Structures are given as C-alpha cells and as structure tokens.
Amino acid sequence: MKLRLRDLTAQFALLPTWAIVVFAYIGTIAWSIRISLSSSRILPSDDFVGLKSYYRLFSTDRWIISVQNVAIFGVIFIIGALVIGFLLAVMLDQRIKGESLFRTIFLYPYAMSFVVTGLAWQWILNPSLGLQQMMHNLGWESFTFDWLARGDRAIYLVAFAGIWQASGLVMAILLAGLRGIDEDLWKAARIDGIPTWRVYLHIVIPLLAGMFATALVLLATAVVKVYDLVVAMTGGGPGVSTEVPAKFVIDYLFNRQNIALATAASTVMFIAVLVVLTPLLYHQYIIGRRRAAA
Amino acid sequence: MRLSHHLALLGTALVCLATPVQAAEKAEVLHWWTSGSESAAVNEFKKAFTAAGGEWTDAAVAGGGGETARAVGVNRIIGGNPTTAMQFNTSQQFYELIDKGLLQPLDAVAAKDNWAKVVNPVVLGAVTRNGHIYAVPVNIHSNNWLWFSPAALKKAGVEAPKTWDDFFTDLDALKKAGIIPLAQSGDSWTQQLTFFDVLLGAGGTELYLKIMKDHDVNAVKSPEFKKVADILSKMRDYLDEGMQGRQWNQAISLVISGQAGFNFMGDWAKGEVVVAGKVPGVDVGCIPGLGKSSYWIGGDVFVFPKQKDPNALKAQELLAHVMLSPEVQVAFNNKKGSAPVRADVDTSSMDACGKAGLQLLASGAFVPGSDMLIAPDTDGSIHDLIGTFFTDKSKTSADLVDGFAKIISNL
C-alpha cells in the first residue's frame, strides 16, 4: 500500500514532464508529419494530398545532393574526429610536460561555435585570400589549393573543419577514460612483453568502449544537425555542392515558403535517425533485461 | 537635496497628468531596414507619420534578405497578434496571406489618393489581387545593372561595351591585362541576378515575359534562350577563384577600386559607390541592361494585416496615405537609393545612373521582377539550378536549358 502511494506521488511529479513529452515532442512531430501530407505553402492548411511532397523531395537534385553530403560528411567527420581525438589523448597520456597547456589548446576549438569555425576556415582556405594567396606572395607561384571553390571537393573541407573543432572534445572524453585504466594492467602487459601499440589496440580500446560510444553519440548528433558550419563556411556552395538536409529544411521553411516540402524533408530525416537508433535502443533494452535477470 | 528630489518627482507627476489624452493613431511597423542608409530612409516615414498625428512603434528585425523579419511577421499574424504594418518585397511573398483573407484591402485609401493614376502600373499590379489593392508600394529598385570600372577598362585599352560581343572583347582584354574581368559574388541570388540580366539583355523583355509570365516551355527551348545559356556558359571563364564566399558588396567594391572590370548588380550597389566617395556614372560606370536595355522592377511594399481593434484601421489608412505622399516618397527614396513609385514627383536630385533608370521607366521599357511572377518556391529552384551551373563547369548550356525547361514545365 505504502509503495503504491509512493508510486502515485512519483507519477504525479512526473506529470509536467509527461505533458512536455506528449505535447512538445510527440505532438510537434505528429503535427509536422501531418503538414508534410498537405499542400501547405506559407501557412499550414488542412487538406490532404498524400505523398506529393515526398515525390517532389526525392526528385529534387538538391535534396539528393544534401543526403549524399551528410553521408560523406558524417563518415569522414566521425572517423576523423575519433581517430585524431584518440591519438591526441594517447599522446597526452604519456605524462608529458605542459600537459594542461596542450589540453587547453586542443580543447579550445570546441569552445567556439561552428559559425566561428566556419568563417575562420573559409578565410584561410579561400584561394584568393588565404593559404594559396599567401604561398603565391611568398614566391611559390605554382601552389594551388582551391578546394573551397571546387564543387567536387568543398564538402571534404567542411568535414575537415568539423574534425578540427570536434577532435578536442573526443580527446577530453578519451583522456578521462585512459586515466581510469588500472596501472597494474600496464605493468602486467610490460612483464608479458606485449608491445605498447598492441596493448592500446587489443586491451585499452575495448576497455574504452563506453567512452567511444559517448563520443560517437555526440558526434552523430552533430552530423544530423549540421547547419551552421555549412552556412558560415560555404553557404551551401559552390552551387549546391555542400548543401545538407538541415539547411534544406530551413531554406524551404522560411525562405522559400513551402512548409509542406520542408516538413517532408524533416520527416525523412526523422525516419532516418529512427532507423539508426531503433536497433541500438533495442539492443540496449535486451542487454539491460538480461543483466537485470542475471 | 531630498526636498528637491521630491519636487522633481512631483513635477514629473504633474506633467504626466497635464498631458492631454491624445487619440494618436498607433502603428507598429515591422521591417528589415537596419543598415545605415536604410534606417535613415525608414526614419523619414516615421517623421512624416508622427507629424500627421500618428505614433510610430518601430519593430525592426535585422537580416538583409528579410527572411527573419517575414517569418516573425507571418508568425504574429497566425498567432493573432499582427503588427499594424509589415514589409514585404514587391513579389508574390504575401499572396497567400491575401488568399487566406488575412490582409486589409486598401481600396478606400487608393481611391481617395488616386493611386491608379499616379503609381507605376507594374508595382500597382503587383499589389492588386482579384481587383483589390492589398499593399502600399513604397519604392522601385532595378536589378539589371551592369557596373564597370572606367579606370580598369582604360588600363586594358577598351571602351565600355554596347553589345554582348563588345562585352566579351572587353573581358578578354581585361584578362590579358591581369585584371579580374568579371567580379561575381558566390551567393546564389547574385548568380541568379546575373542570369536574369543576360536573359533580359540578350534575350529581351519579350522572351523574359514568355518564360516567366506565360511559363512557355517552347520559349525555353527556343534558339534565343539557347543563346542566353551560351553567353552565361562563356561568362564562367572570366570569373576568378575568389568568387566563393564573396558577398555582393565585396564584388562591387572590386569594381569601385578598379581591381575588377565588371559586375552585375542592382541599383542598390550605388550605395556602396557613394559610401566609397565615388560618383555613380563617373567613377563607376553604369549600363541599365546591356544590349536590350530595360528596367527590371523590384522593390518593397507594406501590407496591413487585419486587426481586431476597429481603431487600428484608421492608423493603417493614415500610414498608407503618408507613405505614398509625394514629399515623403522623395525624402525616403533619396535616402534609400531607389526610385519613387510615383511618376509625378521631383527627381532632379538623382544621380546620372538613377536618371537613366527613370528614363527607361518613363519610356515603358520595364518588366516586373521575377519574384512578382513566380512563387518563392519556384524562385528557389531557379537559384539552385543557376548556382550549380555557375560553379560546375561540367554542366553545359544544354543542361541549363533542360533544367530550366523542367522547372517551367512543372508550373
């Protein structure tokens, strides 16, 4: 009886949270999906036109390019940030002098917004202002680095700028993990004569799995919502070559006055995230129950 | 000390009591004019409205293209708390609000002030829907100017162009002289502007109207349009690498300083020329549409959302009246760098470029801007197409024709 009362109080205390979840999250998602099936333009309308906006979406070159770009960006950004972040963490873990100084320097980019990162790299990489021009001024006339002005290469530079910013965060997370590894493990490995790189590869990395997962989730959310970096660095250009889905949604929502198409695009993004997330959640749920059972 | 303090307070209270309760016409005006020259211009409206007995509340939302301001305004209309007046571009941006019955018709003011006679027919047409007038057009901008640097052309040993063939001769000479031939911004709206300048200049107003107004796909597939696409295609060889990330004002600055030969930009570029201490038409040359000259009309309007308060209508009608009165039109547009929408006002204070534009307007060689003829959605598709074409040289002029035909046939 007592327990039940406590349950009730707990449920009651959770009511505001439930209200927020139902109305602010689930409600708005349902509303967006509903709008995407209508013929809304600047204002929401109540009619029903089926999947018309979705047909248009997938026959729009810019959307296809956006999806390809977010895939390219995502793979390079996540792998790049994890690898570089890990290497930085390992280096700092060697008990070097001035560690805190380096830690601050490496983490510093993360304290900046993507807009600042984007603008700074845009200036550095602009062929007529930045690096290339500097090399020309120094006398190296044949030096060319014009990727930012090339539609087929610019997205890699965007990913590079993203890595530059996010590696420090990955480093901080993994460094904390490395510090948590038992010293005895290292001693044992040394006695057994295992080379250091193998210890990292086969013992340390598996031990850091949780830390890697945390970093991965943070990086993955950054990939899905990448918008400001692109706006500041390339504006989606040259042409539409560095467009991303989030920018597509914003442009059609506010600028191009087609909220049906914008919500259709955001619904597709939502489904894509669900598709990735569901097996993960399911996996965790199963494991959690098994552990609870054991 | 304390006594004087109390006295001061008492005095303030008395002044407050003494102020007669005025039935001032209150107006909250939403706009995106926040740059130096723009806010000076909008201040002219405010001054005139206050002088006419109104009370102006400024609701400025920054952001050059006005997307943020429009989003705020539309949200307030939907939320049931609309501003008294709200800015839009002279375009189809507010047509849906009209169709949903959210905007106040202005037929009474328009009839009283005789708009039909004095206001330029194209802009008046753009604010008229189903026979009713729904907005006050306040200015006319022309988008299709070709700006050039006389100093750069002299250095390259060529004259200002009269035809498109001349233009390419000049570009070649500039390239040889080591000057950026054509300064172009990387923003897709400026690339689209360049495209329309070529369409109007090389294709002419008739072709432009056939495509943009009548949505005639055959016109897109005509040899005339192919010529336009070919010119645009050839132009790509004269752009520099710095295009990406360059803003429109940086592009015109290159022409002003003589580092570049040409730049396609609207008449608002004049603002930059003047700020740099140069004289438009002398230090920086202007051609109102190369080849077939014409005036491509754009501009701004104010709409008046329907209000719950019946008194608000009075303020709206007063504001509409004030904005279009001849003196205010001159004062506002001189600061804004645009042309007045009325043909019956004194324009002697305008510079050479502005006067050339007015001549075209008077001669009837004008067309409505593209966003008056197509929805923002379609406009966006054209942006993407032109932007891609400009930056991806593997796209041929035939690809451009196909892509454009696809957009037009979907209308």
Tab-separated table of N, CA, C and O in Angstrom, chain A residues 40-45 56 59-62 122 126-128 132 144 146 148-151 233-241 243 252 254-258 261, chain B residues 67 70-71 74-75 78 88 92-94 96-97 100 102 186 188 191 240-246 375-381 383-385 387-389 391 406:
chain	number	residue	atom	x	y	z
A	40	SER	N	0.361	22.670	-47.887
A	40	SER	CA	0.722	23.930	-47.238
A	40	SER	C	1.855	24.633	-47.970
A	40	SER	O	2.774	23.990	-48.465
A	41	ARG	N	1.760	25.944	-47.994
A	41	ARG	CA	2.866	26.740	-48.535
A	41	ARG	C	3.466	27.614	-47.436
A	41	ARG	O	4.298	27.165	-46.684
A	42	ILE	N	2.948	28.852	-47.307
A	42	ILE	CA	3.498	29.707	-46.245
A	42	ILE	C	2.781	29.434	-44.936
A	42	ILE	O	3.352	29.532	-43.861
A	43	LEU	N	1.496	29.067	-45.012
A	43	LEU	CA	0.692	28.778	-43.828
A	43	LEU	C	0.269	27.316	-43.857
A	43	LEU	O	0.096	26.747	-44.928
A	44	PRO	N	0.075	26.713	-42.687
A	44	PRO	CA	-0.402	25.333	-42.662
A	44	PRO	C	-1.831	25.246	-43.201
A	44	PRO	O	-2.649	26.105	-42.886
A	45	SER	N	-2.118	24.257	-44.022
A	45	SER	CA	-3.501	24.081	-44.458
A	45	SER	C	-3.944	22.662	-44.135
A	45	SER	O	-3.129	21.777	-43.887
A	56	ARG	N	8.117	14.978	-54.737
A	56	ARG	CA	8.880	16.152	-55.169
A	56	ARG	C	10.254	16.145	-54.504
A	56	ARG	O	11.276	16.414	-55.143
A	59	SER	N	12.656	13.881	-56.104
A	59	SER	CA	13.026	14.206	-57.481
A	59	SER	C	13.763	15.540	-57.525
A	59	SER	O	14.041	16.067	-58.600
A	60	THR	N	14.065	16.096	-56.352
A	60	THR	CA	14.826	17.354	-56.298
A	60	THR	C	16.315	17.041	-56.160
A	60	THR	O	16.720	16.407	-55.189
A	61	ASP	N	17.088	17.502	-57.131
A	61	ASP	CA	18.534	17.234	-57.115
A	61	ASP	C	19.167	17.691	-55.815
A	61	ASP	O	20.018	17.010	-55.254
A	62	ARG	N	18.726	18.863	-55.360
A	62	ARG	CA	19.379	19.446	-54.199
A	62	ARG	C	19.219	18.559	-52.963
A	62	ARG	O	20.136	18.453	-52.158
A	122	GLN	N	36.898	29.425	-43.705
A	122	GLN	CA	36.556	29.978	-45.017
A	122	GLN	C	37.605	30.987	-45.454
A	122	GLN	O	38.023	31.018	-46.606
A	126	ASN	N	40.065	30.224	-48.548
A	126	ASN	CA	39.677	30.961	-49.739
A	126	ASN	C	40.901	31.166	-50.641
A	126	ASN	O	41.897	31.745	-50.216
A	127	PRO	N	40.827	30.686	-51.896
A	127	PRO	CA	42.018	30.714	-52.755
A	127	PRO	C	42.577	32.111	-52.981
A	127	PRO	O	43.784	32.272	-53.117
A	128	SER	N	41.738	33.137	-53.001
A	128	SER	CA	42.274	34.466	-53.321
A	128	SER	C	42.575	35.285	-52.067
A	128	SER	O	43.014	36.418	-52.168
A	132	GLN	N	46.480	29.814	-50.238
A	132	GLN	CA	47.023	29.799	-51.591
A	132	GLN	C	47.659	31.144	-51.933
A	132	GLN	O	48.776	31.207	-52.440
A	144	THR	N	48.707	25.431	-55.698
A	144	THR	CA	47.255	25.609	-55.811
A	144	THR	C	46.558	24.790	-54.742
A	144	THR	O	46.873	23.616	-54.527
A	146	ASP	N	42.598	25.024	-54.177
A	146	ASP	CA	41.355	25.749	-54.420
A	146	ASP	C	40.135	24.873	-54.155
A	146	ASP	O	39.110	25.036	-54.774
A	148	LEU	N	37.999	24.821	-51.878
A	148	LEU	CA	36.796	25.507	-51.409
A	148	LEU	C	35.989	26.048	-52.585
A	148	LEU	O	34.775	26.187	-52.496
A	149	ALA	N	36.652	26.335	-53.686
A	149	ALA	CA	35.960	26.859	-54.856
A	149	ALA	C	35.557	25.748	-55.810
A	149	ALA	O	35.030	26.012	-56.883
A	150	ARG	N	35.858	24.510	-55.440
A	150	ARG	CA	35.531	23.395	-56.337
A	150	ARG	C	34.376	22.590	-55.767
A	150	ARG	O	34.446	22.072	-54.655
A	151	GLY	N	33.330	22.480	-56.576
A	151	GLY	CA	32.133	21.806	-56.120
A	151	GLY	C	32.357	20.363	-55.713
A	151	GLY	O	31.698	19.851	-54.811
A	233	MET	N	30.642	28.520	-43.615
A	233	MET	CA	31.849	28.211	-44.382
A	233	MET	C	31.629	28.306	-45.883
A	233	MET	O	32.457	28.857	-46.604
A	234	THR	N	30.534	27.755	-46.382
A	234	THR	CA	30.334	27.736	-47.834
A	234	THR	C	28.994	28.296	-48.255
A	234	THR	O	28.758	28.524	-49.438
A	235	GLY	N	28.062	28.465	-47.329
A	235	GLY	CA	26.722	28.889	-47.716
A	235	GLY	C	26.036	27.843	-48.577
A	235	GLY	O	25.102	28.153	-49.318
A	236	GLY	N	26.503	26.611	-48.513
A	236	GLY	CA	25.923	25.548	-49.339
A	236	GLY	C	26.605	25.442	-50.700
A	236	GLY	O	26.335	24.536	-51.466
A	237	GLY	N	27.483	26.397	-51.007
A	237	GLY	CA	28.106	26.428	-52.327
A	237	GLY	C	29.437	25.718	-52.358
A	237	GLY	O	29.817	25.124	-51.358
A	238	PRO	N	30.134	25.727	-53.449
A	238	PRO	CA	29.775	26.342	-54.726
A	238	PRO	C	28.519	25.696	-55.305
A	238	PRO	O	28.426	24.475	-55.291
A	239	GLY	N	27.640	26.504	-55.810
A	239	GLY	CA	26.372	25.992	-56.323
A	239	GLY	C	25.574	25.404	-55.189
A	239	GLY	O	25.299	26.079	-54.208
A	240	VAL	N	25.213	24.126	-55.318
A	240	VAL	CA	24.524	23.461	-54.210
A	240	VAL	C	25.383	22.312	-53.694
A	240	VAL	O	24.898	21.397	-53.058
A	241	SER	N	26.714	22.376	-53.965
A	241	SER	CA	27.543	21.197	-53.767
A	241	SER	C	27.814	20.855	-52.312
A	241	SER	O	28.248	19.761	-52.005
A	243	GLU	N	25.381	21.498	-49.826
A	243	GLU	CA	24.106	21.579	-49.119
A	243	GLU	C	23.941	20.369	-48.197
A	243	GLU	O	24.440	19.285	-48.489
A	252	TYR	N	13.522	25.914	-47.041
A	252	TYR	CA	12.158	25.792	-47.544
A	252	TYR	C	11.137	26.249	-46.515
A	252	TYR	O	10.043	26.697	-46.863
A	254	PHE	N	11.483	28.818	-44.231
A	254	PHE	CA	11.391	30.250	-44.027
A	254	PHE	C	11.521	31.034	-45.320
A	254	PHE	O	10.767	31.939	-45.585
A	255	ASN	N	12.486	30.651	-46.125
A	255	ASN	CA	12.819	31.479	-47.262
A	255	ASN	C	11.929	31.184	-48.459
A	255	ASN	O	11.432	32.076	-49.123
A	256	ARG	N	11.727	29.901	-48.713
A	256	ARG	CA	11.047	29.540	-49.958
A	256	ARG	C	9.576	29.244	-49.754
A	256	ARG	O	8.887	28.831	-50.680
A	257	GLN	N	9.112	29.424	-48.546
A	257	GLN	CA	7.684	29.358	-48.255
A	257	GLN	C	7.014	28.091	-48.759
A	257	GLN	O	5.999	28.131	-49.421
A	258	ASN	N	7.613	26.959	-48.485
A	258	ASN	CA	6.954	25.701	-48.814
A	258	ASN	C	7.095	24.781	-47.605
A	258	ASN	O	7.965	23.913	-47.557
A	261	LEU	N	6.969	20.863	-48.108
A	261	LEU	CA	8.212	20.235	-48.553
A	261	LEU	C	9.237	20.211	-47.414
A	261	LEU	O	9.941	19.215	-47.217
B	67	GLU	N	14.273	37.484	-44.574
B	67	GLU	CA	13.598	36.199	-44.284
B	67	GLU	C	13.146	36.144	-42.827
B	67	GLU	O	12.028	35.733	-42.537
B	70	ARG	N	10.189	38.461	-42.164
B	70	ARG	CA	8.932	37.951	-42.723
B	70	ARG	C	8.416	36.781	-41.891
B	70	ARG	O	7.217	36.657	-41.655
B	71	ALA	N	9.361	35.921	-41.436
B	71	ALA	CA	8.932	34.786	-40.613
B	71	ALA	C	8.292	35.287	-39.316
B	71	ALA	O	7.235	34.793	-38.909
B	74	VAL	N	4.762	36.850	-40.179
B	74	VAL	CA	3.743	35.852	-40.510
B	74	VAL	C	3.340	35.078	-39.258
B	74	VAL	O	2.157	34.806	-39.032
B	75	ASN	N	4.324	34.773	-38.411
B	75	ASN	CA	4.004	34.073	-37.163
B	75	ASN	C	3.078	34.899	-36.287
B	75	ASN	O	2.174	34.370	-35.652
B	78	ILE	N	-0.453	34.731	-37.735
B	78	ILE	CA	-1.101	33.458	-37.430
B	78	ILE	C	-1.445	33.378	-35.946
B	78	ILE	O	-2.489	32.869	-35.555
B	88	PHE	N	7.108	43.631	-47.125
B	88	PHE	CA	7.429	42.507	-47.999
B	88	PHE	C	8.167	43.052	-49.209
B	88	PHE	O	8.183	44.259	-49.434
B	92	GLN	N	5.387	37.891	-54.933
B	92	GLN	CA	4.243	37.052	-54.568
B	92	GLN	C	4.320	36.584	-53.112
B	92	GLN	O	3.518	35.766	-52.692
B	93	GLN	N	5.301	37.101	-52.365
B	93	GLN	CA	5.501	36.635	-50.994
B	93	GLN	C	4.264	36.717	-50.120
B	93	GLN	O	4.070	35.902	-49.229
B	94	PHE	N	3.394	37.722	-50.375
B	94	PHE	CA	2.250	37.914	-49.474
B	94	PHE	C	0.935	37.481	-50.108
B	94	PHE	O	-0.123	37.701	-49.529
B	96	GLU	N	-0.370	34.563	-50.525
B	96	GLU	CA	-1.102	33.545	-49.781
B	96	GLU	C	-1.839	34.168	-48.601
B	96	GLU	O	-2.943	33.732	-48.249
B	97	LEU	N	-1.225	35.187	-47.994
B	97	LEU	CA	-1.900	35.883	-46.891
B	97	LEU	C	-3.170	36.559	-47.392
B	97	LEU	O	-4.188	36.588	-46.689
B	100	LYS	N	-5.890	33.949	-47.929
B	100	LYS	CA	-6.493	33.438	-46.692
B	100	LYS	C	-7.301	34.526	-45.991
B	100	LYS	O	-7.760	34.323	-44.863
B	102	LEU	N	-6.256	37.444	-44.737
B	102	LEU	CA	-5.604	37.966	-43.530
B	102	LEU	C	-5.164	39.422	-43.674
B	102	LEU	O	-4.739	40.034	-42.715
B	186	GLY	N	29.653	34.839	-54.668
B	186	GLY	CA	29.370	33.404	-54.624
B	186	GLY	C	27.946	33.093	-54.181
B	186	GLY	O	27.511	31.957	-54.257
B	188	SER	N	24.094	32.546	-54.263
B	188	SER	CA	23.352	32.111	-55.446
B	188	SER	C	22.355	33.169	-55.922
B	188	SER	O	22.054	33.237	-57.106
B	191	GLN	N	24.076	35.189	-58.467
B	191	GLN	CA	24.281	34.459	-59.710
B	191	GLN	C	22.986	34.416	-60.510
B	191	GLN	O	22.978	34.535	-61.733
B	240	ASP	N	36.850	34.769	-61.245
B	240	ASP	CA	38.067	34.421	-60.511
B	240	ASP	C	37.761	33.404	-59.417
B	240	ASP	O	36.593	33.154	-59.106
B	241	GLU	N	38.817	32.863	-58.838
B	241	GLU	CA	38.649	31.823	-57.816
B	241	GLU	C	38.051	32.354	-56.522
B	241	GLU	O	37.514	31.599	-55.737
B	242	GLY	N	38.163	33.661	-56.322
B	242	GLY	CA	37.708	34.234	-55.057
B	242	GLY	C	36.207	34.373	-54.964
B	242	GLY	O	35.686	34.845	-53.963
B	243	MET	N	35.494	33.947	-56.017
B	243	MET	CA	34.050	34.115	-56.049
B	243	MET	C	33.374	33.489	-54.831
B	243	MET	O	32.515	34.105	-54.198
B	244	GLN	N	33.796	32.268	-54.499
B	244	GLN	CA	33.153	31.557	-53.404
B	244	GLN	C	33.354	32.282	-52.081
B	244	GLN	O	34.484	32.599	-51.720
B	245	GLY	N	32.276	32.563	-51.393
B	245	GLY	CA	32.379	33.240	-50.106
B	245	GLY	C	32.404	34.751	-50.208
B	245	GLY	O	32.469	35.438	-49.209
B	246	ARG	N	32.358	35.270	-51.434
B	246	ARG	CA	32.366	36.722	-51.605
B	246	ARG	C	30.926	37.239	-51.572
B	246	ARG	O	30.044	36.656	-52.172
B	375	ALA	N	6.354	32.027	-57.594
B	375	ALA	CA	6.332	31.856	-56.142
B	375	ALA	C	7.761	31.682	-55.625
B	375	ALA	O	8.644	31.254	-56.371
B	376	PRO	N	8.001	32.013	-54.343
B	376	PRO	CA	9.340	31.868	-53.759
B	376	PRO	C	9.909	30.455	-53.924
B	376	PRO	O	11.114	30.260	-54.069
B	377	ASP	N	9.013	29.487	-53.892
B	377	ASP	CA	9.392	28.091	-54.058
B	377	ASP	C	10.079	27.856	-55.408
B	377	ASP	O	11.181	27.300	-55.490
B	378	THR	N	9.428	28.330	-56.482
B	378	THR	CA	9.991	28.193	-57.832
B	378	THR	C	11.275	29.002	-57.946
B	378	THR	O	12.265	28.555	-58.536
B	379	ASP	N	11.248	30.203	-57.375
B	379	ASP	CA	12.416	31.059	-57.368
B	379	ASP	C	13.610	30.309	-56.768
B	379	ASP	O	14.721	30.369	-57.294
B	380	GLY	N	13.341	29.562	-55.694
B	380	GLY	CA	14.389	28.779	-55.052
B	380	GLY	C	14.958	27.706	-55.963
B	380	GLY	O	16.164	27.481	-56.001
B	381	SER	N	14.077	27.049	-56.719
B	381	SER	CA	14.562	26.017	-57.641
B	381	SER	C	15.485	26.627	-58.697
B	381	SER	O	16.484	26.023	-59.087
B	383	HIS	N	17.276	29.349	-58.277
B	383	HIS	CA	18.519	29.620	-57.533
B	383	HIS	C	19.474	28.428	-57.603
B	383	HIS	O	20.638	28.563	-57.923
B	384	ASP	N	18.935	27.265	-57.239
B	384	ASP	CA	19.758	26.058	-57.173
B	384	ASP	C	20.337	25.715	-58.543
B	384	ASP	O	21.509	25.364	-58.670
B	385	LEU	N	19.478	25.831	-59.570
B	385	LEU	CA	19.917	25.486	-60.929
B	385	LEU	C	21.045	26.409	-61.387
B	385	LEU	O	22.101	25.951	-61.842
B	387	GLY	N	22.923	28.446	-59.566
B	387	GLY	CA	24.094	28.338	-58.696
B	387	GLY	C	24.981	27.166	-59.076
B	387	GLY	O	26.200	27.274	-59.121
B	388	THR	N	24.346	26.034	-59.359
B	388	THR	CA	25.105	24.854	-59.763
B	388	THR	C	25.798	25.088	-61.097
B	388	THR	O	26.965	24.753	-61.280
B	389	PHE	N	25.054	25.698	-62.037
B	389	PHE	CA	25.612	25.939	-63.365
B	389	PHE	C	26.834	26.847	-63.290
B	389	PHE	O	27.837	26.612	-63.966
B	391	THR	N	28.996	27.220	-60.945
B	391	THR	CA	30.180	26.728	-60.260
B	391	THR	C	30.661	25.383	-60.776
B	391	THR	O	31.748	24.956	-60.434
B	406	LYS	N	12.535	22.071	-67.230
B	406	LYS	CA	11.885	21.205	-66.234
B	406	LYS	C	11.160	22.049	-65.177
B	406	LYS	O	10.017	21.757	-64.808
